[in-house]
Amino acid sequence: EPEVTQTPSHQVTQMGQEVILRCVPISNHLYFYWYRQILGQKVEFLVSFYNNEISEKSEIFDDQFSVERPDGSNFTLKIRSTKLEDSAMYFCASTLPPADTQYFGPGTRLTVL
Amino acid sequence: QKEVEQNSGPLSVPEGAIASLNCTYSDRGSQSFFWYRQYSGKSPELIMSIYSNGDKEDGRFTAQLNKASQYVSLLIRDSQPSDSATHLCAVNSLADGLTFGKGTHLIIQP
């Protein structure tokens, strides 16, 4: 069964460094999403991406964040200058319209020291 | 601001019994409703979706939606130890991301 994959599973970085989190959505899906979950808190929407542009973004998704689909398979989330409070699990998800069921990848645990 | 509210629990249910999970949402424009299960340290796994008022059954699971009351519920029959997880209620429209509740921690007692 097709699934969303994410790499790396765990990323440790120093505060102020740039990180790129990678996702490979399900191959025929068209909408892509990033979410984050701070330890012990709820899953929060960051951004949705369709047709090579951002569809919607939350208040969390500020200028430190960017997304890109550099080729036909990868979908990346870049954090330009990480802060301690960026430490969280980051989940990628995808869906194929007209269905709107989102399928989640296993997540990347980001630890900012 | 869209909000989804759930009782955080823990909700403790004997094995084989029915577990009842509830959720309310604030945005009357919400069109799609989902239940996900999340084990500790793992990603959300879809249990089922519901779009219309009424009940929807899938195996041991029944989702119920009442748009007038802005209320969604999930019944789990014949609860199994593998159902022990945090159950997340989520709502959305297509372009928007999912708005999740904090989840209900369900414990199935053997």
Coordinates of C-alpha atoms in Angstrom, one line a residue:
Chain A
E1 CA 0.0 0.0 0.0
P2 CA 1.4 3.4 -0.9
E3 CA 2.5 5.5 2.0
V4 CA 4.0 8.9 2.8
T5 CA 7.7 8.7 3.8
Q6 CA 9.8 11.3 5.7
T7 CA 13.5 11.7 6.3
P8 CA 15.3 12.0 8.6
S9 CA 13.4 10.3 11.4
H10 CA 15.3 12.4 13.9
Q11 CA 17.3 15.7 13.4
V12 CA 19.3 17.4 16.0
T13 CA 20.5 20.9 15.3
Q14 CA 22.0 23.9 17.0
M15 CA 19.9 27.0 17.5
G16 CA 20.2 29.4 14.6
Q17 CA 21.0 26.7 12.1
E18 CA 19.0 25.9 9.0
V19 CA 17.2 22.6 8.6
I20 CA 15.5 20.9 5.7
L21 CA 12.9 18.2 6.4
R22 CA 12.0 16.0 3.5
C23 CA 8.9 14.2 2.6
V24 CA 7.8 12.0 -0.3
P25 CA 4.1 12.1 -0.6
I26 CA 2.0 9.3 -2.1
S27 CA 2.8 9.4 -5.8
N28 CA -0.5 10.4 -7.3
H29 CA -1.6 12.8 -4.6
L30 CA -1.9 16.5 -5.4
Y31 CA -2.3 18.3 -2.1
F32 CA 0.6 18.3 0.4
Y33 CA 0.7 19.5 4.0
W34 CA 3.1 20.1 6.9
Y35 CA 2.0 19.9 10.5
R36 CA 3.9 20.0 13.8
Q37 CA 3.3 18.6 17.2
I38 CA 5.1 20.0 20.2
L39 CA 5.6 17.3 22.9
G40 CA 2.4 16.8 24.8
Q41 CA 0.4 19.2 22.7
K42 CA -2.0 18.9 19.8
V43 CA -1.2 18.5 16.1
E44 CA -1.0 22.0 14.5
F45 CA -1.4 22.8 10.8
L46 CA 1.5 24.8 9.2
V47 CA 0.9 24.9 5.5
S48 CA -0.8 23.4 2.5
F49 CA 0.6 23.2 -1.0
Y50 CA -1.1 22.6 -4.3
N51 CA 0.0 23.1 -7.9
N52 CA 3.4 24.3 -6.9
E53 CA 2.3 27.1 -4.6
I54 CA 1.1 27.6 -1.0
S55 CA -2.7 27.2 -0.7
E56 CA -2.9 28.2 2.9
K57 CA -0.7 28.8 5.9
S58 CA -1.2 29.2 9.6
E59 CA 0.0 32.0 11.9
I60 CA 2.8 29.6 12.9
F61 CA 4.2 29.5 9.3
D62 CA 6.2 32.8 9.4
D63 CA 9.1 34.0 7.3
Q64 CA 11.4 31.5 9.0
F65 CA 9.6 28.7 7.2
S66 CA 9.4 27.8 3.5
V67 CA 8.2 24.9 1.5
E68 CA 9.3 23.6 -1.9
R69 CA 8.6 20.8 -4.3
P70 CA 12.0 20.6 -6.0
D71 CA 11.2 17.7 -8.2
G72 CA 8.3 15.4 -9.0
S73 CA 8.5 13.4 -5.8
N74 CA 9.9 15.4 -2.9
F75 CA 8.2 18.0 -0.7
T76 CA 10.5 19.9 1.7
L77 CA 10.1 22.1 4.7
K78 CA 12.9 24.5 5.5
I79 CA 13.4 26.3 8.7
R80 CA 15.9 29.1 8.1
S81 CA 17.2 29.9 11.6
T82 CA 15.9 27.4 14.2
K83 CA 14.8 28.4 17.6
L84 CA 14.5 26.3 20.7
E85 CA 10.7 26.4 20.4
D86 CA 10.9 24.8 17.0
S87 CA 11.6 21.5 18.7
A88 CA 8.7 19.2 17.8
M89 CA 7.6 16.3 15.6
Y90 CA 6.9 17.5 12.1
F91 CA 4.5 15.5 10.0
C92 CA 4.0 15.6 6.3
A93 CA 0.6 14.6 4.8
S94 CA -0.9 14.3 1.4
T95 CA -4.3 13.8 -0.3
L96 CA -5.9 13.3 -3.7
P97 CA -8.9 15.4 -4.5
P98 CA -11.9 15.1 -4.6
A99 CA -11.2 13.0 -1.5
D100 CA -9.9 15.0 1.4
T101 CA -8.6 12.3 3.6
Q102 CA -5.1 13.1 4.6
Y103 CA -2.5 10.4 5.0
F104 CA 0.4 11.1 7.3
G105 CA 4.0 10.2 7.2
P106 CA 5.9 8.8 10.2
G107 CA 7.2 12.2 11.2
T108 CA 10.6 13.8 11.8
R109 CA 11.5 14.6 15.4
L110 CA 13.4 17.9 15.4
T111 CA 15.5 18.7 18.4
V112 CA 17.0 22.2 18.6
L113 CA 19.8 22.6 21.2
Chain B
Q1 CA -10.5 30.8 14.9
K2 CA -11.4 27.2 14.4
E3 CA -11.5 25.2 17.5
V4 CA -12.0 21.5 18.1
E5 CA -12.6 20.4 21.7
Q6 CA -12.2 17.0 23.2
N7 CA -12.1 15.6 26.7
S8 CA -8.4 14.7 27.3
G9 CA -9.2 11.8 29.6
P10 CA -7.9 9.3 30.4
L11 CA -10.9 7.3 29.5
S12 CA -10.6 3.8 30.9
V13 CA -12.7 1.0 29.4
P14 CA -12.7 -2.7 30.1
E15 CA -11.7 -5.0 27.2
G16 CA -14.7 -6.0 25.2
A17 CA -16.8 -3.0 26.2
I18 CA -17.9 0.0 24.2
A19 CA -15.7 3.1 24.2
S20 CA -17.4 6.4 23.5
L21 CA -15.4 9.4 22.4
N22 CA -16.8 12.9 21.8
C23 CA -15.8 16.0 20.0
T24 CA -17.3 19.5 19.4
Y25 CA -16.1 22.0 16.8
S26 CA -16.6 25.7 16.4
D27 CA -16.6 26.4 12.7
R28 CA -20.1 25.8 11.2
G29 CA -18.6 25.8 7.7
S30 CA -16.6 22.6 8.4
Q31 CA -17.5 20.0 5.9
S32 CA -15.3 17.0 6.6
F33 CA -14.7 15.2 9.9
F34 CA -12.2 12.6 10.8
W35 CA -11.1 10.4 13.6
Y36 CA -7.4 9.5 13.9
R37 CA -5.6 7.3 16.3
Q38 CA -2.1 8.2 17.5
Y39 CA 0.2 6.0 19.5
S40 CA 2.8 7.6 21.6
G41 CA 5.6 9.0 19.4
K42 CA 3.9 8.0 16.2
S43 CA 1.9 9.8 13.5
P44 CA -1.9 10.0 13.3
E45 CA -3.5 7.0 11.6
L46 CA -6.9 7.4 10.0
I47 CA -9.7 5.5 11.6
M48 CA -12.6 6.9 9.6
S49 CA -14.2 9.9 8.0
I50 CA -17.7 11.2 8.0
Y51 CA -19.3 14.0 6.0
S52 CA -23.1 13.7 6.4
N53 CA -25.3 13.9 9.5
G54 CA -26.1 10.5 11.0
D55 CA -24.1 7.4 11.7
K56 CA -21.4 5.7 9.6
E57 CA -20.2 2.2 10.6
D58 CA -16.9 0.6 9.7
G59 CA -16.2 -2.7 11.4
R60 CA -16.0 -2.1 15.2
F61 CA -16.2 1.7 14.7
T62 CA -19.2 3.9 14.3
A63 CA -18.8 7.7 13.7
Q64 CA -21.8 10.0 14.4
L65 CA -22.2 13.5 13.1
N66 CA -24.7 16.2 14.2
K67 CA -23.9 19.4 12.3
A68 CA -26.7 21.3 14.1
S69 CA -25.1 20.6 17.4
Q70 CA -21.5 20.8 16.0
Y71 CA -20.8 17.4 17.5
V72 CA -18.9 14.4 16.3
S73 CA -18.5 11.1 18.2
L74 CA -16.8 7.8 17.8
L75 CA -18.0 4.5 19.3
I76 CA -15.6 1.6 19.5
R77 CA -17.3 -1.8 20.0
D78 CA -15.6 -4.8 21.5
S79 CA -12.6 -2.6 22.6
Q80 CA -9.2 -4.3 22.3
P81 CA -5.9 -3.5 24.0
S82 CA -4.7 -2.2 20.6
D83 CA -7.3 0.5 20.8
S84 CA -5.3 2.0 23.7
A85 CA -4.1 5.3 22.2
T86 CA -4.9 8.9 21.9
H87 CA -7.9 9.4 19.6
L88 CA -7.9 12.6 17.7
C89 CA -10.9 14.4 16.2
A90 CA -10.1 16.6 13.2
V91 CA -12.2 18.8 10.9
N92 CA -11.3 20.6 7.6
S93 CA -12.1 21.9 4.2
L94 CA -10.0 20.8 1.2
A95 CA -7.4 23.6 1.0
D96 CA -7.3 24.1 4.7
G97 CA -5.2 22.0 6.9
L98 CA -6.9 19.8 9.4
T99 CA -7.8 21.4 12.7
F100 CA -7.2 18.8 15.4
G101 CA -8.5 18.5 19.0
K102 CA -6.0 17.7 21.7
G103 CA -7.2 14.1 21.7
T104 CA -8.7 11.7 24.2
H105 CA -6.3 9.3 25.8
L106 CA -8.1 5.9 25.8
I107 CA -7.0 3.0 28.0
I108 CA -8.4 -0.4 27.4
Q109 CA -8.1 -2.5 30.6
P110 CA -7.4 -6.2 29.9

